[in-house]
mmCIF file of C-alpha atoms and ligand atoms in Angstrom:
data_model
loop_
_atom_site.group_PDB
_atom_site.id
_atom_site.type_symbol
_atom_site.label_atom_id
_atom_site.label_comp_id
_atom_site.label_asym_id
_atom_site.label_seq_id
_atom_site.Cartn_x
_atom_site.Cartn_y
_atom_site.Cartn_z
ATOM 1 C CA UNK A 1 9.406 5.232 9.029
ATOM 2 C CA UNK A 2 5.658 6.810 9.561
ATOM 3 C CA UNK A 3 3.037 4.968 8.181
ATOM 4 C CA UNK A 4 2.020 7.774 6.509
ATOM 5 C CA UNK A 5 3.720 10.903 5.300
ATOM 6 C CA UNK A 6 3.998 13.816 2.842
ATOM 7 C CA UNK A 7 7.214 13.155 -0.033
ATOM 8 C CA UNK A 8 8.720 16.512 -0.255
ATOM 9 C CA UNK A 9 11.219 15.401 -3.109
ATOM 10 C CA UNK A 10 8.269 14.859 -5.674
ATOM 11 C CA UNK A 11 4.647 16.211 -3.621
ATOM 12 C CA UNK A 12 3.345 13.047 -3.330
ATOM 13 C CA UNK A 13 1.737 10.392 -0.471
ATOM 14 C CA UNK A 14 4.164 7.916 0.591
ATOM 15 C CA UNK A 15 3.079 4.808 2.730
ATOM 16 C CA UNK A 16 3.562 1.838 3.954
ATOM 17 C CA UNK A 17 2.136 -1.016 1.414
ATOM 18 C CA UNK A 18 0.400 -3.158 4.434
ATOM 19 C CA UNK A 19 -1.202 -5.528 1.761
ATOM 20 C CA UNK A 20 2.341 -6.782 1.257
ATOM 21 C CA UNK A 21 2.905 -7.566 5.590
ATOM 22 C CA UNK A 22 4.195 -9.424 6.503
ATOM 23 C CA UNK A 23 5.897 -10.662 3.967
ATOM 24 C CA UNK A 24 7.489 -7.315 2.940
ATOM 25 C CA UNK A 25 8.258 -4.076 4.020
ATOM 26 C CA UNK A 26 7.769 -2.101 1.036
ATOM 27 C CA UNK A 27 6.406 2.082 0.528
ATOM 28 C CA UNK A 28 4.495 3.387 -2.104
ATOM 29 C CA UNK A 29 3.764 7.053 -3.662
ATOM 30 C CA UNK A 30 0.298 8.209 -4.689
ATOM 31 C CA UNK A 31 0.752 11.033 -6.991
ATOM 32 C CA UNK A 32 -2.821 11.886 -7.385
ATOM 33 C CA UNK A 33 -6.353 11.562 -6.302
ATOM 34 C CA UNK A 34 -7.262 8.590 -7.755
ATOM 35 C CA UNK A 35 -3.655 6.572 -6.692
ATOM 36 C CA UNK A 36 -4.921 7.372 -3.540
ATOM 37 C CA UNK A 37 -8.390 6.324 -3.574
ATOM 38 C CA UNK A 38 -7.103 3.311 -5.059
ATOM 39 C CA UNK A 39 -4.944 2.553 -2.154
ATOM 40 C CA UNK A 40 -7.383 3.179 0.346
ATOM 41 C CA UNK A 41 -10.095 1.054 -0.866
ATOM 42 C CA UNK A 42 -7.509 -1.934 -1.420
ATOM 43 C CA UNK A 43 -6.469 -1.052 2.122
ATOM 44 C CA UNK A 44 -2.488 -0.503 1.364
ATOM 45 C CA UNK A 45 -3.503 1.888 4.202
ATOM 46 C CA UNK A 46 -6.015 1.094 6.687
ATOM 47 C CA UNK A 47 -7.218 1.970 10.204
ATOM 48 C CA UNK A 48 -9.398 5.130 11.341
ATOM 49 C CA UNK A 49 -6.165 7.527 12.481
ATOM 50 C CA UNK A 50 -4.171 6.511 9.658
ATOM 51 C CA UNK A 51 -7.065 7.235 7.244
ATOM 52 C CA UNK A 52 -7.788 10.755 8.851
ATOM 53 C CA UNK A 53 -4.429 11.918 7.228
ATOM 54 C CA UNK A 54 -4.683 10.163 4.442
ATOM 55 C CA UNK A 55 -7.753 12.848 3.784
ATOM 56 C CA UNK A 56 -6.056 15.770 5.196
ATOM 57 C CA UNK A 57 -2.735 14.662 3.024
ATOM 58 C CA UNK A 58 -5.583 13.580 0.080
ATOM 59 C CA UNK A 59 -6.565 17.265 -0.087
ATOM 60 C CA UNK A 60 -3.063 18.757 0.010
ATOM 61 C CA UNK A 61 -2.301 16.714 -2.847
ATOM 62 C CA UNK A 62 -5.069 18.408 -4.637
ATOM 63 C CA UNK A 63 -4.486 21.578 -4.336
ATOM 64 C CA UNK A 64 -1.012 21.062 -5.457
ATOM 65 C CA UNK A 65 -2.612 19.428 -8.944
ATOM 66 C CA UNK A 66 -5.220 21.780 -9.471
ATOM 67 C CA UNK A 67 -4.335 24.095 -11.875
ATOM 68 C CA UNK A 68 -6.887 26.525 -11.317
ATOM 69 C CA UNK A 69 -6.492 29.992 -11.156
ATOM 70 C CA UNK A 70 -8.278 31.907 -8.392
ATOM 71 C CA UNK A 71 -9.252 31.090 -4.657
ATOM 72 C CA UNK A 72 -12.673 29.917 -5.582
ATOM 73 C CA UNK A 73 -11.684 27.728 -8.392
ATOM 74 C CA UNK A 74 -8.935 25.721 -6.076
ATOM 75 C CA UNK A 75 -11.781 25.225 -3.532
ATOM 76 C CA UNK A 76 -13.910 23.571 -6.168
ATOM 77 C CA UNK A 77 -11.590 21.491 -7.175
ATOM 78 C CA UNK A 78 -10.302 20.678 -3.582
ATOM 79 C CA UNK A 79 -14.513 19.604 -2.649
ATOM 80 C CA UNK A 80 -14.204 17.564 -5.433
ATOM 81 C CA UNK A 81 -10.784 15.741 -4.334
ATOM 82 C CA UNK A 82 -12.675 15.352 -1.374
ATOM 83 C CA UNK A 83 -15.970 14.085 -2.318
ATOM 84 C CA UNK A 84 -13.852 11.348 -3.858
ATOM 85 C CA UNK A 85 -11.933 10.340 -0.832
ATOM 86 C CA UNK A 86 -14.871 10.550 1.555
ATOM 87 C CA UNK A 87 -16.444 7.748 -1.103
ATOM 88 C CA UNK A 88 -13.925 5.265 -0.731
ATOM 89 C CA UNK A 89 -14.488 4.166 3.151
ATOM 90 C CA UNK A 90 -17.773 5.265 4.530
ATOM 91 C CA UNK A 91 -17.630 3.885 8.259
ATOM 92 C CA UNK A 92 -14.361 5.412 10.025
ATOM 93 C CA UNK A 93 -15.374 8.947 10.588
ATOM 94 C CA UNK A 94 -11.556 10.033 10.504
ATOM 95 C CA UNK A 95 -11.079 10.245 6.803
ATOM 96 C CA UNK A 96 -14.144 12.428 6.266
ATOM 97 C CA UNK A 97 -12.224 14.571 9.439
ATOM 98 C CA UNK A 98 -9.862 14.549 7.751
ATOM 99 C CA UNK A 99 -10.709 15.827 4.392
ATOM 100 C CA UNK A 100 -13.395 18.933 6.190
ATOM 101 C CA UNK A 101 -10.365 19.808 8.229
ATOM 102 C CA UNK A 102 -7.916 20.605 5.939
ATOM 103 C CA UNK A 103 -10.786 21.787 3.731
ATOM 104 C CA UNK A 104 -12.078 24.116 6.331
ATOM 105 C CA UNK A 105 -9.055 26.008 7.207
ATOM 106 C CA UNK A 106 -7.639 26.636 3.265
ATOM 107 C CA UNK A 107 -11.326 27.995 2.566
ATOM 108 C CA UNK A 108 -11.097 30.536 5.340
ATOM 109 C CA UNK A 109 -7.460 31.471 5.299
ATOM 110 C CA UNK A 110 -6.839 30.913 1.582
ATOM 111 C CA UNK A 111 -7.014 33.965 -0.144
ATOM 112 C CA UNK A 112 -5.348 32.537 -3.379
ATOM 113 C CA UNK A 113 -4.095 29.203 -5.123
ATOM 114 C CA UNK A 114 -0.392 29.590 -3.581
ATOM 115 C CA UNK A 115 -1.530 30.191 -0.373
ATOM 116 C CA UNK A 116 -3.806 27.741 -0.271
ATOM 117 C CA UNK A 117 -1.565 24.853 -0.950
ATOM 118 C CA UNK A 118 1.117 25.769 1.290
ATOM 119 C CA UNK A 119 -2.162 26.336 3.882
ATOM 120 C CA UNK A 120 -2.919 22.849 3.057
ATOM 121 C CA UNK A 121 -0.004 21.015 3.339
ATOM 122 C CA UNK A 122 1.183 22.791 5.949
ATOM 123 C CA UNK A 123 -2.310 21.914 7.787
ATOM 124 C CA UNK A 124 -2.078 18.061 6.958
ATOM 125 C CA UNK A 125 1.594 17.985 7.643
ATOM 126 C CA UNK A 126 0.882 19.193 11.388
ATOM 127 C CA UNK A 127 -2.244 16.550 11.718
ATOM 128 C CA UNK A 128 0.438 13.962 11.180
ATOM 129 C CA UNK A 129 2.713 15.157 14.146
ATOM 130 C CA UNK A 130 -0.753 15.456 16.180
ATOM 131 C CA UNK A 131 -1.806 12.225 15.871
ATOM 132 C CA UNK A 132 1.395 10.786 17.256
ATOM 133 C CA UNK A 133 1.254 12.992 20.083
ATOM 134 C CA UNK A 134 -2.404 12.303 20.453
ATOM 135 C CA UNK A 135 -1.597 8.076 20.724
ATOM 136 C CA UNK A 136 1.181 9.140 22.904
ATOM 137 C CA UNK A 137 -1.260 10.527 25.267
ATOM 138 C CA UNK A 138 -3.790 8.013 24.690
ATOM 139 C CA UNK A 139 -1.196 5.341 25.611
ATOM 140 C CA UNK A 140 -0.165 7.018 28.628
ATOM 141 C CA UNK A 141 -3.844 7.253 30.000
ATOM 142 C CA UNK A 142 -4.183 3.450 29.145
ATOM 143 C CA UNK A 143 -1.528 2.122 30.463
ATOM 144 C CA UNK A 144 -2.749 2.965 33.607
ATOM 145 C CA UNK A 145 -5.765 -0.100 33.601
ATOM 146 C CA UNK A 146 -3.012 -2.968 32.698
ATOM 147 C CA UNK A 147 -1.257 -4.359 35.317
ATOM 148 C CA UNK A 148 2.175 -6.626 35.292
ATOM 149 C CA UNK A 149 1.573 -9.930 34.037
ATOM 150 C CA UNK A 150 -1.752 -8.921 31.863
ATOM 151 C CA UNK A 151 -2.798 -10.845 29.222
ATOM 152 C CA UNK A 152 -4.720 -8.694 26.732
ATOM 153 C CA UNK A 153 -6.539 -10.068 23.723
ATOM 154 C CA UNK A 154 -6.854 -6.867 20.787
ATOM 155 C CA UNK A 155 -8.878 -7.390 17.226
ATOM 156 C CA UNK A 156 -7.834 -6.173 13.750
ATOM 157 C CA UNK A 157 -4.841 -4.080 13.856
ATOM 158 C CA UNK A 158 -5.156 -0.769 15.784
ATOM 159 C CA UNK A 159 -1.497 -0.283 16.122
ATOM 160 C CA UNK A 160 1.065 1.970 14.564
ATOM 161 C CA UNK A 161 0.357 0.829 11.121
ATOM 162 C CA UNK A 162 -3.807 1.926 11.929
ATOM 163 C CA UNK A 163 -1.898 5.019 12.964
ATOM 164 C CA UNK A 164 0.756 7.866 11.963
ATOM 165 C CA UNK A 165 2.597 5.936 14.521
ATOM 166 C CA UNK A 166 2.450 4.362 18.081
ATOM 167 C CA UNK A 167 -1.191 3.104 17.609
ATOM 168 C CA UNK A 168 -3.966 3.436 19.861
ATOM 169 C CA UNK A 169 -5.129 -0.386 21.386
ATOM 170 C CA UNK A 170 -1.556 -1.070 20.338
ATOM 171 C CA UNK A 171 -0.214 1.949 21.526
ATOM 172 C CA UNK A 172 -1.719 1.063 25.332
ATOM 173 C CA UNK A 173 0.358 -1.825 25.077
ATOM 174 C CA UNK A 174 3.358 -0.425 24.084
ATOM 175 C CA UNK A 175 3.173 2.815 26.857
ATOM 176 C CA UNK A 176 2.624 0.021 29.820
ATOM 177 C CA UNK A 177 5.507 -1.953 28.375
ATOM 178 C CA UNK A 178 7.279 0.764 28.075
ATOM 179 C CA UNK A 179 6.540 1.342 31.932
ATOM 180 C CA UNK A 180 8.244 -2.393 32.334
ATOM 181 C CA UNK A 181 4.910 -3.858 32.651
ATOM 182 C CA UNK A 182 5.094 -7.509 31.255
ATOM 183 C CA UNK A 183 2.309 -8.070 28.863
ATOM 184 C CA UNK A 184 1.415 -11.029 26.556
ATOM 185 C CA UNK A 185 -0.690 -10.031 24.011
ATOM 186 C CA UNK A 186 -3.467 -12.572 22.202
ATOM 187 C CA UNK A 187 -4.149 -11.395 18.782
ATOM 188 C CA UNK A 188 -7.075 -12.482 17.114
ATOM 189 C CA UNK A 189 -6.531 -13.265 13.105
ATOM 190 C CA UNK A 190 -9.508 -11.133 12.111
ATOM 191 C CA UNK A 191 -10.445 -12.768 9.195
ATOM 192 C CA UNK A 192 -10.891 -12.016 6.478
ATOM 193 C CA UNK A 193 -8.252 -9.841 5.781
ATOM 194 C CA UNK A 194 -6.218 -10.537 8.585
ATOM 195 C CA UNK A 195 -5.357 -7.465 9.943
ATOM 196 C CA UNK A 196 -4.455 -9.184 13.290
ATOM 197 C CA UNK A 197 -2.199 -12.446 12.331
ATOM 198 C CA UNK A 198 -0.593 -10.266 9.818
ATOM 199 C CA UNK A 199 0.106 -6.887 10.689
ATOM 200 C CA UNK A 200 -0.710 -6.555 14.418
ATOM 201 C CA UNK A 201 1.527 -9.908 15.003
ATOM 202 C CA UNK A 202 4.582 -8.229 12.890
ATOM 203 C CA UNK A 203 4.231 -4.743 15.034
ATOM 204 C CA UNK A 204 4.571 -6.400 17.993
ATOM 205 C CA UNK A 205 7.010 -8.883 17.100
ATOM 206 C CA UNK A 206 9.320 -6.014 15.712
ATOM 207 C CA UNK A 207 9.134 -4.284 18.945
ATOM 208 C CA UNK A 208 10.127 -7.632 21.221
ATOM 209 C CA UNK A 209 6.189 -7.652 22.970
ATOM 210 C CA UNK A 210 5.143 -11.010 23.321
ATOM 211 C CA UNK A 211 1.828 -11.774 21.208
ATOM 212 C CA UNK A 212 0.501 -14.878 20.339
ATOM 213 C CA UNK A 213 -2.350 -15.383 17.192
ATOM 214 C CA UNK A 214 -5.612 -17.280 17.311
ATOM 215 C CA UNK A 215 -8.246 -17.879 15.097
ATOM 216 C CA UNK A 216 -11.234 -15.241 15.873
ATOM 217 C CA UNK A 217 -13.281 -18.192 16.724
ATOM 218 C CA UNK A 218 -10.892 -19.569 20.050
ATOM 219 C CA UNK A 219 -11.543 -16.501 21.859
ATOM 220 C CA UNK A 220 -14.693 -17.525 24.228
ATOM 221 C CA UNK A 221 -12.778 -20.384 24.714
ATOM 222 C CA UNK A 222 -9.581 -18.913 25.788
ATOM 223 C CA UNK A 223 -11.978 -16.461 28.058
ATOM 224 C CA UNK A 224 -13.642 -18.929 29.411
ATOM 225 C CA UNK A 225 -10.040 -21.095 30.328
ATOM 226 C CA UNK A 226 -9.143 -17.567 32.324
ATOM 227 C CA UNK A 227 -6.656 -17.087 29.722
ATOM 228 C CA UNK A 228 -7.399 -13.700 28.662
ATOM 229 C CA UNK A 229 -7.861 -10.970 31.613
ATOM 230 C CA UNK A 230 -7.760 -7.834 29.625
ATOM 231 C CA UNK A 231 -9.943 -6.925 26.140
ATOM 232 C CA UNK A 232 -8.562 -3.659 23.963
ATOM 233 C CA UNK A 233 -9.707 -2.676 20.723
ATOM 234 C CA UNK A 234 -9.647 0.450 18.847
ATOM 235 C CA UNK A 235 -12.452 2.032 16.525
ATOM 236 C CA UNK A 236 -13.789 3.088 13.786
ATOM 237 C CA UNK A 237 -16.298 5.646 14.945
ATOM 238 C CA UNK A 238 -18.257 6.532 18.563
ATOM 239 C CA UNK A 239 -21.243 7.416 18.294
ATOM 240 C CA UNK A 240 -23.711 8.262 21.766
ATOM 241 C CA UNK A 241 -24.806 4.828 21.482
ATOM 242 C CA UNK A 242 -22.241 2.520 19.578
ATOM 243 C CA UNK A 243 -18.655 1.831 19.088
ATOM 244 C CA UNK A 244 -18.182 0.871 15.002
ATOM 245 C CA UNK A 245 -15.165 -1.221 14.830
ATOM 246 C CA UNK A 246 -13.437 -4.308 12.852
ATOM 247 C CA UNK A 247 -16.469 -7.140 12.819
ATOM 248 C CA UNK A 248 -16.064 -9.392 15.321
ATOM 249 C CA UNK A 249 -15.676 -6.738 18.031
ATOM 250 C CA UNK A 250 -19.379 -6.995 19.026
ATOM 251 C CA UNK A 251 -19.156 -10.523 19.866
ATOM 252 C CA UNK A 252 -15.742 -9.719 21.600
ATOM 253 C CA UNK A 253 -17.596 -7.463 23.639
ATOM 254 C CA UNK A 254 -20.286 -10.053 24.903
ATOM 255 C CA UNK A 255 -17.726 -12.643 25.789
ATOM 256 C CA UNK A 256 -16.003 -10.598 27.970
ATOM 257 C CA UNK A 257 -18.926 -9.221 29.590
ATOM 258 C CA UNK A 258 -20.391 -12.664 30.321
ATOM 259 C CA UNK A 259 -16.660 -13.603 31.720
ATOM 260 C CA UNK A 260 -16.354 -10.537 33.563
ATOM 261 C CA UNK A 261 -13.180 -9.081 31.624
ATOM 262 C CA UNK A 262 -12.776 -5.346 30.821
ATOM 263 C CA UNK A 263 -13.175 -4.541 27.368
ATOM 264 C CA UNK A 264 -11.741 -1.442 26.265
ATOM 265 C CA UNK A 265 -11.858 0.743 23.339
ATOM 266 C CA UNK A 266 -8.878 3.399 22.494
ATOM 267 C CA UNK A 267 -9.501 6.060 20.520
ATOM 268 C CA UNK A 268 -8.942 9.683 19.467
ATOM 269 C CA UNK A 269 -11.395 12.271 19.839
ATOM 270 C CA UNK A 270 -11.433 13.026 16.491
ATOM 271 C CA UNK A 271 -12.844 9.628 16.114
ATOM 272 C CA UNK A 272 -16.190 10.786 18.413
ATOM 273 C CA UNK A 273 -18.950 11.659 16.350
ATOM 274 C CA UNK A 274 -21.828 13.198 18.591
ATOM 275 C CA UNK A 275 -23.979 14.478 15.911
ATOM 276 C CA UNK A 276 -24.793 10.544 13.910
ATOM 277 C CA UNK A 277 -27.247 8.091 15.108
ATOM 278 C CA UNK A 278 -26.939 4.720 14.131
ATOM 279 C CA UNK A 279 -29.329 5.347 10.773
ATOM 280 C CA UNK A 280 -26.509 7.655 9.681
ATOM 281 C CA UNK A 281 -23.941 5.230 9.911
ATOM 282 C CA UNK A 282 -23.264 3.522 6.888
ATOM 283 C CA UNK A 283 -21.329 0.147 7.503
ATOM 284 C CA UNK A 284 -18.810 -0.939 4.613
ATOM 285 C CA UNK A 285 -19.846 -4.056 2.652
ATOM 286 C CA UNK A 286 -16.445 -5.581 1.191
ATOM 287 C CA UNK A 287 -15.986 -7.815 -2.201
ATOM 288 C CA UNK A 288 -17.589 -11.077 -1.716
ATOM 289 C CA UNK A 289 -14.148 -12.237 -2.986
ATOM 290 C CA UNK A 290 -12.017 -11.099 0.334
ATOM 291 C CA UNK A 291 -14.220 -14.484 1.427
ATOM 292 C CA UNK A 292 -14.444 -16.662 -1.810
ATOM 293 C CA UNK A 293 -10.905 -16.992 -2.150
ATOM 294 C CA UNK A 294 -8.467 -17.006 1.151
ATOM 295 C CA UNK A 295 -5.548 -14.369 0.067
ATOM 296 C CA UNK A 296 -4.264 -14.528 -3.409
ATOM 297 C CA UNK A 297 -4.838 -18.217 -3.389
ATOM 298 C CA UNK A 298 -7.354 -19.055 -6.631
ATOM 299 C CA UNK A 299 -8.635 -22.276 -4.957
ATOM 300 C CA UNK A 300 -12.605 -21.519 -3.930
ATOM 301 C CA UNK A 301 -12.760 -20.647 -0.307
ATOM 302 C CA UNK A 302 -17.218 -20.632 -0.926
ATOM 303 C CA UNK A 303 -18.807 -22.486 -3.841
ATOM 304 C CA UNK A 304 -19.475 -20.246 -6.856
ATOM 305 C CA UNK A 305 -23.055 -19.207 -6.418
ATOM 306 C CA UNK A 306 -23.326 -19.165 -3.133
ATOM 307 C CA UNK A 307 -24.026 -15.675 -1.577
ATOM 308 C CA UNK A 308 -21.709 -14.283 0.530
ATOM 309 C CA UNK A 309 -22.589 -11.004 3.283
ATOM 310 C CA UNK A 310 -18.873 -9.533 3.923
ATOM 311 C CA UNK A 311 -19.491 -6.565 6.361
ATOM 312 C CA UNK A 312 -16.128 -5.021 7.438
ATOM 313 C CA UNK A 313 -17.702 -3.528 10.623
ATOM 314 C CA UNK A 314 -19.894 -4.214 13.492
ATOM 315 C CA UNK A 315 -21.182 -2.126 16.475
ATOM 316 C CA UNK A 316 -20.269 -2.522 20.029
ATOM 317 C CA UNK A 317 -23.526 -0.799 22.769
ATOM 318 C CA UNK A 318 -21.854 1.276 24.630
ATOM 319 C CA UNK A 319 -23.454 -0.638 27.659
ATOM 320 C CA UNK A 320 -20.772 -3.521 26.665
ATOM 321 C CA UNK A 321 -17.486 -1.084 27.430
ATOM 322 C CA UNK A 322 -15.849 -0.531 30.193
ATOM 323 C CA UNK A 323 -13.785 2.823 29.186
ATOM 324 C CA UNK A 324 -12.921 4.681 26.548
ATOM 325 C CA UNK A 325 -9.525 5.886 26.336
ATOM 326 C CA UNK A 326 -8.539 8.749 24.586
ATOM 327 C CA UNK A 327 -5.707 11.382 24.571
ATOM 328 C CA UNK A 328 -8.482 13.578 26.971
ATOM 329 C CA UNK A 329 -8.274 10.642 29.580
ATOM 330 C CA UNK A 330 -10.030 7.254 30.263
ATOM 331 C CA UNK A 331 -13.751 7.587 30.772
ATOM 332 C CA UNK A 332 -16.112 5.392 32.310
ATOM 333 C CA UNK A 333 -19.647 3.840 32.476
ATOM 334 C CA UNK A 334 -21.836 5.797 32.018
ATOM 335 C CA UNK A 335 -19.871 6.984 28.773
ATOM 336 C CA UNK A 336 -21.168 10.104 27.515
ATOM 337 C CA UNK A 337 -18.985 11.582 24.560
ATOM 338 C CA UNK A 338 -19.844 15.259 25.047
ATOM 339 C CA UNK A 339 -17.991 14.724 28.255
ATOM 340 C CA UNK A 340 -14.972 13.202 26.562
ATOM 341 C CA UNK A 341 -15.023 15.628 23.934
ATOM 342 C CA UNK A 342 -15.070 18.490 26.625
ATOM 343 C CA UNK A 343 -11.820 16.593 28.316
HETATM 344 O O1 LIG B 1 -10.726 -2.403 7.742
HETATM 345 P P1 LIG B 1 -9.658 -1.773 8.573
HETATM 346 O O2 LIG B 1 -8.397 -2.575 8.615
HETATM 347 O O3 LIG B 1 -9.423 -0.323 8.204
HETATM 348 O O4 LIG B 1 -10.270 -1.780 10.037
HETATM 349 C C1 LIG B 1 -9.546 -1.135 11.048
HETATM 350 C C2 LIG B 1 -10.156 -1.296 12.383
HETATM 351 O O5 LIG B 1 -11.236 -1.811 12.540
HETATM 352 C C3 LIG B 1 -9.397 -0.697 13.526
HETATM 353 O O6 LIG B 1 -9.664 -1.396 14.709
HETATM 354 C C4 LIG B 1 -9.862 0.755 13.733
HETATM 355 O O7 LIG B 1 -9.727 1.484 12.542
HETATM 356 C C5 LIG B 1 -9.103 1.425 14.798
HETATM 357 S S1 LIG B 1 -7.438 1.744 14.296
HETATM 358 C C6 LIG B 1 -6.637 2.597 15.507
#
């Protein structure tokens, strides 16, 4: 199944529970606005493409619930819906894409409530098929930097489950495999969630890929060994001047410059943003108790009192990447994203 799509049976947001991977393989419905909130913040979904539609879908959904009775009205409430959403992740630019997109077209086409939510869904619904496409392409376009025999080290989880489906570090991967290009990939655990050893390891197991997990601290070693030839990472948000991604990209992004490895960073354009500079950019500050305890286990992880800084994000320079791939192509040093955006 998806990662993400629209229930027609009861109008609601079903997903993939990835708190539960990979111990279980379990969906759940969000029947409102604030189900949904709930499960982005806790991260049941996660990852910049998936959370685009998880806006567009978030705004469907309410227009469906409002109750109001005119054009106008629905919009309100909609804004509201959306405010809300936009709240509960501030740094991947493609939930708040998501949300003004969906928003944009049901305020100019939506000439009253019905219309508007079948505008709406309909809207979100095709989103969901574009973004597959979209990692399709972006694969395709990737796949041409690996080489047979590659071994690539990715962070966090930019895969299918970061995604609608396919994924877009991931989805590189999977287009040159599919190609019958023999990759190993090195995942790094990405602490302190562990999008990497848990969900990014179970992808790529399901789908036969060779992957092996390491703590985030072993990769300058493994660099340094001429273990790892290849770096790909996905991202939160592009700015002219920095890639936002999972923390721990930056010093990714050092090591393999000082080893000489390309590091690249898949994306979609709807992830670009040309408009914020890095003052605009607000970078999420987790729970101190992702750290204090490790998982659901109650034994202190950090002594009680002690501070703890958990930032979920970091940013790359762009003077640290060696392309960008995105469904337009892959585009090199120097990056400009106007360019990209143009194609
Ligand atoms: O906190 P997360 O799990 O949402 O962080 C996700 C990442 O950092 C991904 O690398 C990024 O969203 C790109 S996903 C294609």
């Amino acid at each position: 199944m998806r990662t993400i799509e629209w229930d027609n049976s009861d109008s609601s947001i079903k997903m993939i529970d990835q708190t539960l991977l990979p111990g279980e393989l379990k969906t759940i419905k969000c029947k409102n606005v604030a189900e949904l909130c709930e499960a982005i913040q806790s991260l049941r979904i996660r990852g910049a493409p998936a959370l685009g539609i998880c806006g567009a879908f978030g705004i469907a959904l309410s227009a469906r619930l409002s109750s109001a009775k005119n054009a106008e009205d629905m919009i309100k409430d909609m804004k509201a819906a959306g405010d809300a959403i936009k709240k509960t992740r501030p740094t991947a630019i493609n939930l708040a894409w998501g949300v003004d997109s969906v928003l944009q077209i049901a305020e100019e086409e939506g000439v009253d409530p019905q219309l508007i939510r079948n505008i709406s869904l309909e809207v979100a619904k095709s989103m969901a098929d574009e973004d597959v496409a979209i990692n399709k392409k972006i694969g395709k376009n990737g796949a041409k930097l690996l080489r047979d025999g590659d071994v690539v080290l990715t962070h966090c989880n930019a895969g299918r489950m970061a995604c609608v489906d396919w994924g877009t570090a991931l989805g590189v991967i999977r287009s040159a495999v599919a190609e019958k290009k023999k990759i190993t990939v090195i995942a790094c655990e990405t602490r302190p969630l562990n999008q990497g050893s848990r969900i990014t390891a179970w992808e790529l197991q399901q789908d036969k890929i060779p992957v092996q997990v390491i703590p985030d601290s072993a990769a300058g070693f493994l660099m340094s060994e001429g273990v790892i030839n290849k770096v790909i990472v996905g991202a939160d948000r592009v700015t002219q001047e920095f890639v936002y991604n999972k923390i721990g990209t930056y010093s990714l992004s050092v090591l393999a410059k000082e080893h000489n490895i390309p590091f690249y960073v898949a994306a979609p354009v709807s992830t670009l943003d040309p408009e914020s500079w890095d003052e605009n950019v607000q970078i999420e500050k987790r729970s101190e108790d992702e750290l204090r305890y490790i998982g659901s286990c109650k034994d202190l992880n950090v002594p009680v009192g002690v501070p703890i800084l958990n930032l979920a994000f970091d940013k790359t320079p762009m003077e640290n990447v060696s392309a960008i791939i995105t469904e337009n192509g892959a585009f090199y040093p120097p990056i400009l994203i106007d360019e990209i955006i143009l194609g």
